[in-house]
PDB file of C-alpha atoms in Angstrom:
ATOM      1  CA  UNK A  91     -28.206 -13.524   7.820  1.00 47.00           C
ATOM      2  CA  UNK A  92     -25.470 -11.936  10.420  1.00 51.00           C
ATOM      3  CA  UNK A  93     -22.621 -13.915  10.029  1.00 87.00           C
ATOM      4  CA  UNK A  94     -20.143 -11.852  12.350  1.00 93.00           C
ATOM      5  CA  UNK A  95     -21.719 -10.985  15.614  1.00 94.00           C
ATOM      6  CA  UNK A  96     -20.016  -8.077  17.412  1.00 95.00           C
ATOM      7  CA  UNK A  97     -20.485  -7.125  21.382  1.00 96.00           C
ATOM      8  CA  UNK A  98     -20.715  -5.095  23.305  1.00 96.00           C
ATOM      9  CA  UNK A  99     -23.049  -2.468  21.270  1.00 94.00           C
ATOM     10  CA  UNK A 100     -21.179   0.138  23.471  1.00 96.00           C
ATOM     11  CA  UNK A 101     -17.983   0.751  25.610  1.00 97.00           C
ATOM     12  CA  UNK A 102     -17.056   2.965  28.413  1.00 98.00           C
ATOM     13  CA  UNK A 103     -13.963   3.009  29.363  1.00 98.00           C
ATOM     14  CA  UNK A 104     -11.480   5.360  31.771  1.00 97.00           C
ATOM     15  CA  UNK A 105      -8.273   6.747  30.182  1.00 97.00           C
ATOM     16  CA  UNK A 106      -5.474   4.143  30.895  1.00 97.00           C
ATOM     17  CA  UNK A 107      -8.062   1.252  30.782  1.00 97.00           C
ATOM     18  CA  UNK A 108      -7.961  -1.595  28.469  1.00 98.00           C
ATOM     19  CA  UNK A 109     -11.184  -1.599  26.054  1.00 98.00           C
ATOM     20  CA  UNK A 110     -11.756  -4.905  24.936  1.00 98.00           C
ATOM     21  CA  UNK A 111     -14.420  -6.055  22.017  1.00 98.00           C
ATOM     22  CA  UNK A 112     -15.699  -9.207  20.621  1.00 98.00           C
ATOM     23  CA  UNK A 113     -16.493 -10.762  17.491  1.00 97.00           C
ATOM     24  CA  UNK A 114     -18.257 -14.186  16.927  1.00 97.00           C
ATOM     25  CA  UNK A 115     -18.494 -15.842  13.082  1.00 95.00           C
ATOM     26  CA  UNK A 116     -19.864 -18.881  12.056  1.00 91.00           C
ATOM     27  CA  UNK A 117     -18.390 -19.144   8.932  1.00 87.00           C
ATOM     28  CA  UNK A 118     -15.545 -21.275   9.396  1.00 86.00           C
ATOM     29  CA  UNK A 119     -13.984 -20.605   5.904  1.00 86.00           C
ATOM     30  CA  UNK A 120     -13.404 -17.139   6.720  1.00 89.00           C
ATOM     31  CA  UNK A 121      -9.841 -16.681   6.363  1.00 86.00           C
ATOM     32  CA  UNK A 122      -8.962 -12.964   7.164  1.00 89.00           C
ATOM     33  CA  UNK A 123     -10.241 -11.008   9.652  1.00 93.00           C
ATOM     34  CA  UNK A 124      -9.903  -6.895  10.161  1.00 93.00           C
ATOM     35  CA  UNK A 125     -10.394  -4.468  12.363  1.00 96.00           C
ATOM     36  CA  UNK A 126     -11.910  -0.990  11.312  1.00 95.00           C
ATOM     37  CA  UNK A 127     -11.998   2.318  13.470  1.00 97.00           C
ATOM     38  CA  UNK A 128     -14.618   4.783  11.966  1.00 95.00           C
ATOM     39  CA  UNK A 129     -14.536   8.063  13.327  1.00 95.00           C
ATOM     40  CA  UNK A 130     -17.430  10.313  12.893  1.00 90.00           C
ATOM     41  CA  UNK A 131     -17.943  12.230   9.134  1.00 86.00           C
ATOM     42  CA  UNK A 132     -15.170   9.480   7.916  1.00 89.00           C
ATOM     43  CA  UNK A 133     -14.994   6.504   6.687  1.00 91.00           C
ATOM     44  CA  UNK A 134     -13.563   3.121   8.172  1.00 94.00           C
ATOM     45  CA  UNK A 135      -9.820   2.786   8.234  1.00 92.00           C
ATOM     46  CA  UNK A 136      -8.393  -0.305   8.633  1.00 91.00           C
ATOM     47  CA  UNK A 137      -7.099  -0.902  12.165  1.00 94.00           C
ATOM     48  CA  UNK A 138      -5.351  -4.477  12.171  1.00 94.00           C
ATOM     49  CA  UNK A 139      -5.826  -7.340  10.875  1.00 93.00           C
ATOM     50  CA  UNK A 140      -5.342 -11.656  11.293  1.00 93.00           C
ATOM     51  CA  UNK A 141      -5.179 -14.272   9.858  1.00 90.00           C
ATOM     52  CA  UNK A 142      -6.691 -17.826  11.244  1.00 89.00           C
ATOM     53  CA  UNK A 143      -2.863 -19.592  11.541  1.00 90.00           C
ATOM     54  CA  UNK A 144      -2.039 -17.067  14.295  1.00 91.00           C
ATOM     55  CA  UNK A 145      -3.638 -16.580  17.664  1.00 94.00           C
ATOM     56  CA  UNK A 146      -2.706 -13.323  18.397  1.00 96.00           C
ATOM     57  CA  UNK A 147      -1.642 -10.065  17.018  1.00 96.00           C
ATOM     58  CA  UNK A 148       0.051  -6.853  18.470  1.00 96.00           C
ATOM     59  CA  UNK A 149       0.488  -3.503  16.853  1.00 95.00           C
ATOM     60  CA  UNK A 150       1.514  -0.913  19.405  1.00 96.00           C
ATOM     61  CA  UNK A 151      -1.822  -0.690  22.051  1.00 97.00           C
ATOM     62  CA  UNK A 152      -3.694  -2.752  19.610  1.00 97.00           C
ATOM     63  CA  UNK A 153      -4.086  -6.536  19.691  1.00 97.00           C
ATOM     64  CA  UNK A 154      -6.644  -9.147  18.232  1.00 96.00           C
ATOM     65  CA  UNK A 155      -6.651 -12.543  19.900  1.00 96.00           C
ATOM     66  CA  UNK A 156      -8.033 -14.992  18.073  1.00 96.00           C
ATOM     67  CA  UNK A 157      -9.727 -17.979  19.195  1.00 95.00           C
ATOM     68  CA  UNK A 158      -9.924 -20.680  16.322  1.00 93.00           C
ATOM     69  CA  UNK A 159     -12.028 -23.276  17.632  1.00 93.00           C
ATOM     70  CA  UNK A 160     -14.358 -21.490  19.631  1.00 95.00           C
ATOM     71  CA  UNK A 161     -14.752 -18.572  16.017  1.00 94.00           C
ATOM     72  CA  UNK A 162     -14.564 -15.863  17.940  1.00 96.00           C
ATOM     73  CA  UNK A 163     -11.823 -12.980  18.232  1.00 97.00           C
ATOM     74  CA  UNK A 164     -11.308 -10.087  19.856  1.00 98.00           C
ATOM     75  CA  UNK A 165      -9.909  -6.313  19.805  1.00 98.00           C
ATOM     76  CA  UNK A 166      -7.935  -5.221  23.031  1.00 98.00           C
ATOM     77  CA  UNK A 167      -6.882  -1.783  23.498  1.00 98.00           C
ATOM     78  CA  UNK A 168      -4.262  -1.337  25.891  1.00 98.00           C
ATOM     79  CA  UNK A 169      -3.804   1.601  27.693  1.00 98.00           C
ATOM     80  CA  UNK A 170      -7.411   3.447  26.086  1.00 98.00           C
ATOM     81  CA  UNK A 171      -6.737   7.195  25.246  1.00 97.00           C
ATOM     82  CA  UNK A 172      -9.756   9.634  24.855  1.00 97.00           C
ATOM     83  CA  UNK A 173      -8.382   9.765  21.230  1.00 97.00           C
ATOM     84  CA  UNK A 174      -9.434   6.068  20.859  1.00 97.00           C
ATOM     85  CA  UNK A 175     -13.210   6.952  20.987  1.00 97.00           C
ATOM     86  CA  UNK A 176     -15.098   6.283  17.384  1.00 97.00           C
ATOM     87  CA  UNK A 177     -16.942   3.269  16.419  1.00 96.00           C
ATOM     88  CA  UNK A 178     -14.860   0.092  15.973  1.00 97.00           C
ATOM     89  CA  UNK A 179     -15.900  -2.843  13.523  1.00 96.00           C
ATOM     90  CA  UNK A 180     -14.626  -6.359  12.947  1.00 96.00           C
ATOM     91  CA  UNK A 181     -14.963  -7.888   9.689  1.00 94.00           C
ATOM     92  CA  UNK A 182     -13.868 -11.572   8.421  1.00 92.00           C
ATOM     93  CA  UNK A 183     -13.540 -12.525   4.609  1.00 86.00           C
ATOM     94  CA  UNK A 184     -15.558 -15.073   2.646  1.00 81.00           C
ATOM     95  CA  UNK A 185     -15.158 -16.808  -0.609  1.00 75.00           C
ATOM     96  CA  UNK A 186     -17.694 -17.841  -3.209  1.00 71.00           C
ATOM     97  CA  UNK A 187     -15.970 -18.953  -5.931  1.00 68.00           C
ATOM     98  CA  UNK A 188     -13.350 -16.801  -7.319  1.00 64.00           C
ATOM     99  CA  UNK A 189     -15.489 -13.819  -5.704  1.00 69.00           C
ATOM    100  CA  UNK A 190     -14.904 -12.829  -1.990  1.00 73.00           C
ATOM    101  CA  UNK A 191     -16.105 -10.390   0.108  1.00 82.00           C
ATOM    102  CA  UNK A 192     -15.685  -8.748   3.704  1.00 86.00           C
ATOM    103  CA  UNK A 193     -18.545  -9.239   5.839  1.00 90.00           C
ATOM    104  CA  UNK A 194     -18.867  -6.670   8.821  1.00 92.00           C
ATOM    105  CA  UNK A 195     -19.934  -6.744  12.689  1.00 93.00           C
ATOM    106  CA  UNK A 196     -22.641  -3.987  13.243  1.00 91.00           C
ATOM    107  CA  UNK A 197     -19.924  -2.168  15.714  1.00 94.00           C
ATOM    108  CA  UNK A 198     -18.918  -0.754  18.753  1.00 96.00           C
ATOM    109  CA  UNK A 199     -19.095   2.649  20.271  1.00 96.00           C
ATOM    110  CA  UNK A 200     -16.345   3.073  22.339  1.00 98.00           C
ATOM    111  CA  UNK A 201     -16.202   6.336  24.837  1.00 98.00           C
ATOM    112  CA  UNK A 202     -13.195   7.251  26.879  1.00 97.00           C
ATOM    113  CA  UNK A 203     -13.775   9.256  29.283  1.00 96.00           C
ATOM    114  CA  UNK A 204     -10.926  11.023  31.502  1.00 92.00           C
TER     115      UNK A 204
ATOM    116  CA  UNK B1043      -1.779  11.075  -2.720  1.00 65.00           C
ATOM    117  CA  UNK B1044      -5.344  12.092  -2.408  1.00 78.00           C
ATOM    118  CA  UNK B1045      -7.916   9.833  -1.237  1.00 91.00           C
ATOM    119  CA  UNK B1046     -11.119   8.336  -1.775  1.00 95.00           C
ATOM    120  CA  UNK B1047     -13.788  10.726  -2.840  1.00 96.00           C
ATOM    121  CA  UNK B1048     -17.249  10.473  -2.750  1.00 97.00           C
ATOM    122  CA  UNK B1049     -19.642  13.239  -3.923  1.00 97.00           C
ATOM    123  CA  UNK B1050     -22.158  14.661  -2.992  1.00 97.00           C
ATOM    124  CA  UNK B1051     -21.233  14.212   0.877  1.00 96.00           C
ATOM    125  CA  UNK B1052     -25.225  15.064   1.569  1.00 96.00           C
ATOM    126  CA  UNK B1053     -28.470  14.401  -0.237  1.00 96.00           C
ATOM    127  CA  UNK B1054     -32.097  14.613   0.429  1.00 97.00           C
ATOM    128  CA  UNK B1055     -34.487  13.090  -1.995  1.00 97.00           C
ATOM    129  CA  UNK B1056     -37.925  12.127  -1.594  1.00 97.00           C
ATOM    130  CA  UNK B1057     -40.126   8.814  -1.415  1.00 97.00           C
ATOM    131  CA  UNK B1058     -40.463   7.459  -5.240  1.00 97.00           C
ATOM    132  CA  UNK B1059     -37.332   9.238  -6.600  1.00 97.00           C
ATOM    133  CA  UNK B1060     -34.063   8.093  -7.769  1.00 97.00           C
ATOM    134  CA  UNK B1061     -30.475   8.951  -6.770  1.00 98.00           C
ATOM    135  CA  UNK B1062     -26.724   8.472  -8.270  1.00 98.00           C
ATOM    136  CA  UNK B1063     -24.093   8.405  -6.246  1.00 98.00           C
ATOM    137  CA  UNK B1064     -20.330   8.935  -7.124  1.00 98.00           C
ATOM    138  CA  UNK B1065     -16.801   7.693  -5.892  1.00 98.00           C
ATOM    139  CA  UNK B1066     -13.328   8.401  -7.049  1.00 97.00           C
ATOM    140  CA  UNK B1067     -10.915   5.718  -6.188  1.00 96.00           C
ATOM    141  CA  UNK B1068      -7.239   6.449  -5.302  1.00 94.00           C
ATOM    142  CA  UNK B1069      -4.656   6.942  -8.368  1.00 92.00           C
ATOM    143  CA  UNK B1070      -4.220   3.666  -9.807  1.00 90.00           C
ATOM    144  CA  UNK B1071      -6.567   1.444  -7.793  1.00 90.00           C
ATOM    145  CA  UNK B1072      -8.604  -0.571  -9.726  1.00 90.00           C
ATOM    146  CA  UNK B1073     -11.569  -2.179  -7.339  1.00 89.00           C
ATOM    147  CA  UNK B1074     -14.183  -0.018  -6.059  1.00 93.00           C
ATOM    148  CA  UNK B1075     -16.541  -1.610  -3.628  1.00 92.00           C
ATOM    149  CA  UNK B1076     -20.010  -0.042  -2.237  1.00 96.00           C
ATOM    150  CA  UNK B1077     -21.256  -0.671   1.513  1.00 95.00           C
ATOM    151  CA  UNK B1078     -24.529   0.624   3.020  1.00 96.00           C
ATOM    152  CA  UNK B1079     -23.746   1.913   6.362  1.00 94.00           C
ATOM    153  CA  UNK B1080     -27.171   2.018   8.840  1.00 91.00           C
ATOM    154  CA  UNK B1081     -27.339   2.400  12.701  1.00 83.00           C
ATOM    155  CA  UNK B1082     -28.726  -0.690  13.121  1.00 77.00           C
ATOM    156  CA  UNK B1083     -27.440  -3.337  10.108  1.00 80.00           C
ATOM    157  CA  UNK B1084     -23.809  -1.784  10.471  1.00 85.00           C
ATOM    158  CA  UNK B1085     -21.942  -1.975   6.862  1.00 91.00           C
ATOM    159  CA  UNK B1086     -23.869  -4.339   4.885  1.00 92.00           C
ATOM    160  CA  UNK B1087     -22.310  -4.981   0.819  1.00 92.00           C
ATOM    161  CA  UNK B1088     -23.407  -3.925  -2.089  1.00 95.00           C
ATOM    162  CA  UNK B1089     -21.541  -4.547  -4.802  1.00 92.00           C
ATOM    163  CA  UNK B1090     -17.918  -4.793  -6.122  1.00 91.00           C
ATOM    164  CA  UNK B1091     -16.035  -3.546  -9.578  1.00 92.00           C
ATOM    165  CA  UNK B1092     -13.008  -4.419 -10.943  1.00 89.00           C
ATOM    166  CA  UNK B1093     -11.795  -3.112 -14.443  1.00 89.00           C
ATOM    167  CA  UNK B1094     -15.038  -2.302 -14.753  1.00 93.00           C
ATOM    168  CA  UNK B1095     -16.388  -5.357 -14.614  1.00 92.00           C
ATOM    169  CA  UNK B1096     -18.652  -6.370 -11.167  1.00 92.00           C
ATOM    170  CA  UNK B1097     -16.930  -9.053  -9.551  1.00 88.00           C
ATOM    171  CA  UNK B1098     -19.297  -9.972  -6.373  1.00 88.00           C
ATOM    172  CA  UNK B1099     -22.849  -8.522  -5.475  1.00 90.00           C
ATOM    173  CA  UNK B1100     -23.976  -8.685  -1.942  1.00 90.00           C
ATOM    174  CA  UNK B1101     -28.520  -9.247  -0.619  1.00 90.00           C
ATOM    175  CA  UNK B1102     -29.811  -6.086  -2.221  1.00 95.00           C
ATOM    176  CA  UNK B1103     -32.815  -5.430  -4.338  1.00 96.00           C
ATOM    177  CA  UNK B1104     -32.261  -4.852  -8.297  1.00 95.00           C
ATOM    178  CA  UNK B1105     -32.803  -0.996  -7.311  1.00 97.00           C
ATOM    179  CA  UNK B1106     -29.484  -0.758  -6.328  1.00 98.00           C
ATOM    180  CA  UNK B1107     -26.799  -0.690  -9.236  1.00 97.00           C
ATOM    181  CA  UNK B1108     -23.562   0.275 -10.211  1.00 97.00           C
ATOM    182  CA  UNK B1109     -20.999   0.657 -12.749  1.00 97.00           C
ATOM    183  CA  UNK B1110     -17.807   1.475 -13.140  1.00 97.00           C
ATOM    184  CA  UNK B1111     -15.585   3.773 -15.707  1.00 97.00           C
ATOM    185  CA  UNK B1112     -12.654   2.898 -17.657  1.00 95.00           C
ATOM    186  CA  UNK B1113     -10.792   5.561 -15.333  1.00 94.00           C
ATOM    187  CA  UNK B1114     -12.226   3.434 -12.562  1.00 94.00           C
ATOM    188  CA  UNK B1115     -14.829   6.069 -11.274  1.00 97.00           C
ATOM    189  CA  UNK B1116     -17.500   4.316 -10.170  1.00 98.00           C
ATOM    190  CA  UNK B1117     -21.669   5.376 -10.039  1.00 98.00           C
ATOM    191  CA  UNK B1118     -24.054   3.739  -7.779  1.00 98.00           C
ATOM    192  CA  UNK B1119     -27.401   4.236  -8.446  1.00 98.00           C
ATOM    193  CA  UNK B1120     -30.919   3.212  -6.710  1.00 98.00           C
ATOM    194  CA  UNK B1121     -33.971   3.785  -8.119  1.00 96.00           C
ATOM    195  CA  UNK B1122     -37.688   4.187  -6.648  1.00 97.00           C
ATOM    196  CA  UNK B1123     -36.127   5.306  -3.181  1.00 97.00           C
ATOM    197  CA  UNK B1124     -37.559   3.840  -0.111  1.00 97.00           C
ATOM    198  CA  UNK B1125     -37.532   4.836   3.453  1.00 96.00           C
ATOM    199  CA  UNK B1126     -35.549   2.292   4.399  1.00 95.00           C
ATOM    200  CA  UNK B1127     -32.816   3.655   1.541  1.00 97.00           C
ATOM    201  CA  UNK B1128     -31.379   6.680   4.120  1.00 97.00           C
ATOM    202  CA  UNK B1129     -28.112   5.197   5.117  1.00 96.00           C
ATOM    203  CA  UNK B1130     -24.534   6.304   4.705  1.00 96.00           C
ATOM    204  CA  UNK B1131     -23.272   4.691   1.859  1.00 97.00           C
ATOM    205  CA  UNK B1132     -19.826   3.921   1.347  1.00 97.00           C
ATOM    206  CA  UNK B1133     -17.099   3.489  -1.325  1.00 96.00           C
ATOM    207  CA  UNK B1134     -13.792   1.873  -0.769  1.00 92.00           C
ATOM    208  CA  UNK B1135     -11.031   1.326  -3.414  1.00 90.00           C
ATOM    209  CA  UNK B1136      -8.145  -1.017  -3.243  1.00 85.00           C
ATOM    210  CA  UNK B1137      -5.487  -1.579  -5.615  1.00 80.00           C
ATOM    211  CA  UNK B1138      -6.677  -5.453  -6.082  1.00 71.00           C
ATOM    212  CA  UNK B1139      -9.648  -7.074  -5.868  1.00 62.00           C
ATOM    213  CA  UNK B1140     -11.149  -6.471  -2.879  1.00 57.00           C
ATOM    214  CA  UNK B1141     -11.612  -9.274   0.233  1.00 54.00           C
ATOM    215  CA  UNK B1142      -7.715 -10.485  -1.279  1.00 58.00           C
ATOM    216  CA  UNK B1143      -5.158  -9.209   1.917  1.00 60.00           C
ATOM    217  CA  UNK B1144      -5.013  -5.952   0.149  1.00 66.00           C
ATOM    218  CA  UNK B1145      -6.438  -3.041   2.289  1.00 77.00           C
ATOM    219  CA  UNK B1146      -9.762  -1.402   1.290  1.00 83.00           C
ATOM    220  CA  UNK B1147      -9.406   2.457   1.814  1.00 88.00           C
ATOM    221  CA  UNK B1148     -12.971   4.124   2.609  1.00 92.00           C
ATOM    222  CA  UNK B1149     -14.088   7.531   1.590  1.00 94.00           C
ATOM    223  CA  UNK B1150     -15.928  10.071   3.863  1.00 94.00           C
ATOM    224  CA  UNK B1151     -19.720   8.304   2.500  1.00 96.00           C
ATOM    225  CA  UNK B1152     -22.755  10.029   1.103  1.00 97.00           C
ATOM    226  CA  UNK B1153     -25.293  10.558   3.604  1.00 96.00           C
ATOM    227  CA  UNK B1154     -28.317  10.051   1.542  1.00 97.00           C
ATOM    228  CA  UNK B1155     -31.580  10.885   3.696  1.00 97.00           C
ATOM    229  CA  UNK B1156     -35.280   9.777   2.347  1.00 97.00           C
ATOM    230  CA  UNK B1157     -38.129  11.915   3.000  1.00 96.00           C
TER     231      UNK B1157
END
């Protein structure tokens, strides 16, 4: 069963634009949720991250907004460079029992074009 | 410090057959965790290992297993390949257990294609 439901499927956006994506969970013990950027031949590398106490989070272009009561959050990128094309996922951590695990959005392709 | 490393990078087996998969973790990280990367599931979970023990197992089949090494190397393997097996599959170490705030670093995948 998807648990974190990720839109749009793909992005295009002009250089200087802001590129925004959205997660939905339903999982409301989820208690961490990341942000991967996967460029093609690598692997995902963590992005940024939040936690469900804050509402919003800024690391240079990059900020996830958070919606608590509605489970839903988002990835803006400010000021979208062509460099910021690759496939971004969102991700929000589960518990069962001592175990826990991350479980992913199925992504977004995000194009910059000039 | 190097990174994660996953060998090979590309493999091509057929219908029937089984495959092994490899991952190095980074110097001194303990957890390895495997992901199945498809076009249209996105990264789904496979399996976790910590100290060599596995800590959490994610909705696959009992074709799909894993193990870990006292250096913390871990092996996937799956056995009786399916179509529905080609996928990038994808190893990420952390220092801790994974899903804790400590970042998961990814490797480059294996790209494992079933004829």
């Amino acid at each position: 069963q998807q648990q974190v439901k990720q839109s749009p499927q793909s992005l295009i956006v002009q250089k200087g634009g802001i590129s925004i994506i959205n997660c939905a969970y339903e999982n409301t013990a989820f208690d961490y949720f990341p942000w991967y950027q996967q460029f093609p031949g690598k692997g995902p590398a963590l992005l940024i991250a939040i936690r469900p106490d804050v509402s919003e989070k800024k690391e240079g272009r990059f900020t996830i907004s958070f919606n608590k009561s509605a489970k839903q959050f988002s990835l803006h990128i400010m000021d979208s460079q062509p460099g910021d094309s690759a496939t971004y996922f969102c991700a929000a951590r589960g518990h069962t029992g001592t175990a826990s695990k991350l479980t992913f959005g199925t992504g977004t392709r995000l194009q910059v074009t000039l | 410090k190097a990174g994660v490393t996953q060998t090979p990078r590309y493999l091509i087996k057929t219908r029937g057959q089984q495959v092994t998969l490899s991952c190095s973790p980074i110097s001194g990280h303990r957890s390895v965790s495997w992901y199945q990367q498809t076009p249209g599931q996105g990264l789904q979970f496979l399996f976790e290992y910590f100290s060599e023990t596995q800590r959490n197992k994610g909705n696959f089949p009992g074709r799909f297993s894993g193990r870990q090494f006292s250096n913390s190397r871990s092996e996937m393997n799956v056995s009786t390949l399916e179509l529905g097996d080609s996928a990038l599959y994808l190893c990420a170490s952390s220092s801790r257990l994974a899903g804790t705030n400590n970042e998961q670093f990814f490797g480059p995948g294996t790209r494992l294609t079933v004829l």
